[in-house]
XYZ file of C-alpha atoms in Angstrom:
239
model
C 3.447 15.337 10.657
C 4.132 19.082 10.455
C 6.876 18.667 7.850
C 4.668 16.434 5.710
C 1.754 18.878 5.891
C 4.041 21.674 4.701
C 5.250 19.484 1.846
C 1.658 18.849 0.782
C 0.722 22.523 1.027
C 3.644 23.450 -1.266
C 2.683 20.831 -3.866
C 1.153 21.594 -7.259
C -1.910 19.591 -6.234
C -2.781 22.113 -3.494
C -1.083 25.268 -4.759
C -4.168 26.805 -6.388
C -6.740 25.874 -3.727
C -6.461 28.290 -0.826
C -9.598 26.992 0.907
C -8.306 23.409 0.954
C -4.879 24.582 2.106
C -6.499 26.471 4.974
C -8.673 23.485 5.909
C -5.746 21.040 5.844
C -3.603 23.278 8.045
C -6.510 23.776 10.460
C -7.228 20.032 10.767
C -3.506 19.294 11.130
C -3.228 21.752 14.024
C -6.291 20.261 15.723
C -4.981 16.729 15.199
C -1.602 17.639 16.681
C -3.213 19.116 19.813
C -5.684 16.249 20.220
C -8.702 18.496 19.696
C -9.755 16.864 16.423
C -11.742 14.178 18.252
C -14.181 16.813 19.552
C -14.387 18.894 16.372
C -17.856 19.803 15.136
C -18.939 21.003 11.721
C -20.069 24.310 13.217
C -16.640 25.015 14.747
C -14.858 24.262 11.475
C -17.184 26.622 9.635
C -16.372 29.437 12.071
C -12.643 28.861 12.494
C -11.545 27.564 9.080
C -13.987 29.342 6.761
C -14.739 32.535 8.677
C -18.464 31.950 8.993
C -20.518 34.238 11.248
C -21.939 32.968 14.572
C -25.327 32.667 12.867
C -23.917 29.993 10.539
C -26.181 26.919 10.372
C -24.549 23.700 9.041
C -27.992 22.346 8.158
C -28.480 25.176 5.679
C -24.889 25.684 4.539
C -22.942 22.553 3.512
C -19.588 24.249 2.870
C -17.748 22.199 5.507
C -19.027 18.852 4.222
C -18.229 19.795 0.634
C -14.733 21.042 1.399
C -13.895 18.073 3.627
C -14.907 15.727 0.793
C -12.782 17.714 -1.655
C -9.830 17.640 0.729
C -10.105 13.868 1.072
C -10.092 13.452 -2.712
C -7.265 15.962 -3.182
C -5.098 14.026 -0.708
C -5.744 10.862 -2.709
C -4.754 12.718 -5.881
C -1.571 13.985 -4.238
C -0.441 10.534 -3.069
C -1.242 9.068 -6.474
C 1.145 11.505 -8.154
C 3.540 13.907 -6.430
C 3.459 12.195 -3.052
C 3.745 8.574 -4.132
C 7.233 8.329 -2.591
C 6.687 10.531 0.483
C 7.855 9.011 3.792
C 4.628 9.950 5.622
C 1.053 9.196 4.563
C -1.740 11.559 5.609
C -5.392 10.921 4.872
C -8.799 11.950 6.200
C -11.046 8.949 6.982
C -14.716 9.368 6.128
C -16.857 10.446 9.052
C -13.914 11.972 10.933
C -12.142 15.328 11.167
C -8.955 13.879 12.644
C -6.147 13.306 10.146
C -4.705 9.822 9.986
C -0.903 9.844 9.876
C 1.205 6.793 8.984
C 4.949 6.391 8.628
C 5.984 4.695 5.411
C 8.596 1.952 5.741
C 11.200 1.969 2.994
C 11.941 -1.528 1.686
C 15.327 -0.654 0.235
C 16.891 2.521 1.584
C 20.322 1.871 0.132
C 19.252 2.328 -3.491
C 16.498 4.968 -3.615
C 17.807 6.595 -6.798
C 17.844 3.362 -8.772
C 14.295 2.526 -7.723
C 12.894 6.011 -8.196
C 13.783 6.149 -11.875
C 11.948 2.917 -12.623
C 8.616 3.090 -14.382
C 5.753 1.304 -12.551
C 5.855 -1.811 -14.732
C 9.653 -1.942 -14.465
C 9.504 -1.697 -10.690
C 6.867 -4.445 -10.558
C 8.985 -6.716 -12.745
C 12.056 -6.001 -10.606
C 10.312 -7.060 -7.388
C 8.857 -10.194 -8.962
C 12.230 -11.259 -10.318
C 13.863 -10.523 -6.973
C 11.266 -12.605 -5.104
C 11.643 -15.559 -7.455
C 15.434 -15.340 -7.208
C 15.300 -15.340 -3.406
C 12.921 -18.297 -3.398
C 15.238 -20.284 -5.675
C 18.229 -19.376 -3.517
C 16.484 -20.519 -0.335
C 15.421 -23.804 -1.920
C 18.937 -24.427 -3.179
C 20.514 -23.692 0.205
C 17.964 -25.900 1.975
C 18.570 -28.776 -0.394
C 22.347 -28.507 -0.079
C 22.192 -28.384 3.731
C 19.968 -31.439 3.951
C 22.016 -33.319 1.373
C 25.220 -32.600 3.255
C 23.547 -33.614 6.508
C 22.552 -36.980 5.064
C 26.087 -37.557 3.775
C 27.488 -36.759 7.222
C 25.042 -39.121 8.851
C 25.972 -41.886 6.444
C 29.697 -41.405 6.957
C 29.544 -41.200 10.725
C 27.072 -43.997 11.137
C 25.199 -41.949 13.686
C 21.951 -43.860 14.034
C 20.385 -41.122 16.143
C 20.767 -38.505 13.424
C 19.872 -41.031 10.734
C 16.522 -41.562 12.430
C 15.682 -37.885 11.912
C 15.475 -38.495 8.166
C 11.857 -39.608 8.187
C 9.754 -40.880 5.256
C 7.948 -37.530 5.341
C 11.224 -35.658 4.830
C 12.121 -38.038 2.038
C 8.787 -37.325 0.348
C 9.287 -33.570 0.706
C 12.960 -33.235 -0.240
C 13.517 -36.327 -2.391
C 12.501 -34.610 -5.655
C 14.913 -31.740 -4.932
C 17.830 -34.058 -4.164
C 17.367 -36.479 -7.078
C 20.300 -35.663 -9.403
C 18.593 -36.262 -12.780
C 15.169 -34.755 -12.196
C 14.270 -31.208 -13.341
C 13.478 -28.635 -10.691
C 10.377 -26.511 -11.251
C 9.434 -23.680 -8.892
C 5.900 -22.293 -9.206
C 5.192 -18.932 -7.575
C 1.680 -17.502 -7.595
C 1.222 -13.922 -8.739
C -2.415 -12.897 -8.124
C -3.507 -9.570 -9.537
C -4.991 -6.995 -7.184
C -6.615 -3.744 -8.218
C -5.221 -0.726 -6.365
C -7.535 2.207 -5.727
C -5.510 4.842 -3.903
C -4.462 3.016 -0.717
C -7.123 0.313 -1.103
C -6.396 -3.130 -2.572
C -9.244 -5.157 -4.074
C -9.022 -8.776 -5.240
C -11.630 -10.336 -7.538
C -10.832 -14.056 -7.591
C -12.278 -14.387 -11.086
C -9.746 -11.920 -12.551
C -6.110 -12.405 -13.454
C -5.892 -10.208 -16.561
C -6.030 -6.414 -16.439
C -8.148 -6.229 -19.586
C -10.922 -8.162 -17.797
C -11.212 -5.657 -14.943
C -13.990 -3.547 -16.581
C -16.188 -6.668 -16.599
C -16.008 -7.084 -12.819
C -19.115 -5.886 -10.988
C -17.314 -5.916 -7.613
C -14.465 -3.737 -8.915
C -16.911 -1.326 -10.561
C -19.000 -1.022 -7.399
C -15.977 -0.506 -5.144
C -14.545 2.144 -7.440
C -17.901 3.956 -7.506
C -17.924 3.971 -3.686
C -14.466 5.628 -3.792
C -15.617 8.445 -6.099
C -14.300 6.739 -9.274
C -10.672 6.973 -8.191
C -7.981 5.964 -10.694
C -7.090 2.269 -10.639
C -4.060 0.233 -11.656
C -2.819 -3.391 -11.270
C -0.804 -4.397 -8.230
C 1.031 -7.677 -7.675
C 2.834 -6.756 -4.445
C 0.263 -7.841 -1.867
C 0.796 -11.608 -1.910
C 2.689 -13.831 -2.099
C 5.660 -11.667 -3.144
C 4.858 -9.089 -0.485
C 5.354 -11.751 2.146
């Protein structure tokens, strides 16, 4: 976590906000030592913002304001400079303990090729890859079963022949028929990404219809009108 915090503090997103830099470092230290669970607004005001012992959180809302700004600034950072960082750090609402998650790289062997892709190019790449893998698996499965049936027929093994049930014939018959076209249909539902949150409105499948969705509008308002963009990676391609 320490290396990621330093990376965030050096970023352009945080460079010109000394108060947020100080607050992030303070909360990171408290999270690392396990003290963040017991943190109170009063203690943060004294330690992170240099308030006097007479400081009253009920009269002075600096901690609440700065914590909210820090939460939003972290979202801004991970939506831009930190979109490819290996570690995710956020500040859940109602807590002073930082949440730290390790990002899992899907393809570590080709980071340069993926990093230069624009968002829509990357999305298209993953969709084409998923469809290609699905076709390959179907082809391999069909060939294996077809070869198995040929072996059974040649050997006259009644035990293995009995495994080819009417249900299997119904399932695989269309794939094995030599003169019938093969059509593979893969669903691609559109999700709306808001920072690290994915929202799915079942009535929407076109990005231009998103502004008409009351559920999307309400969710975005609850997240301080965060930037949104389409995402097709959740399912089924993500699986």
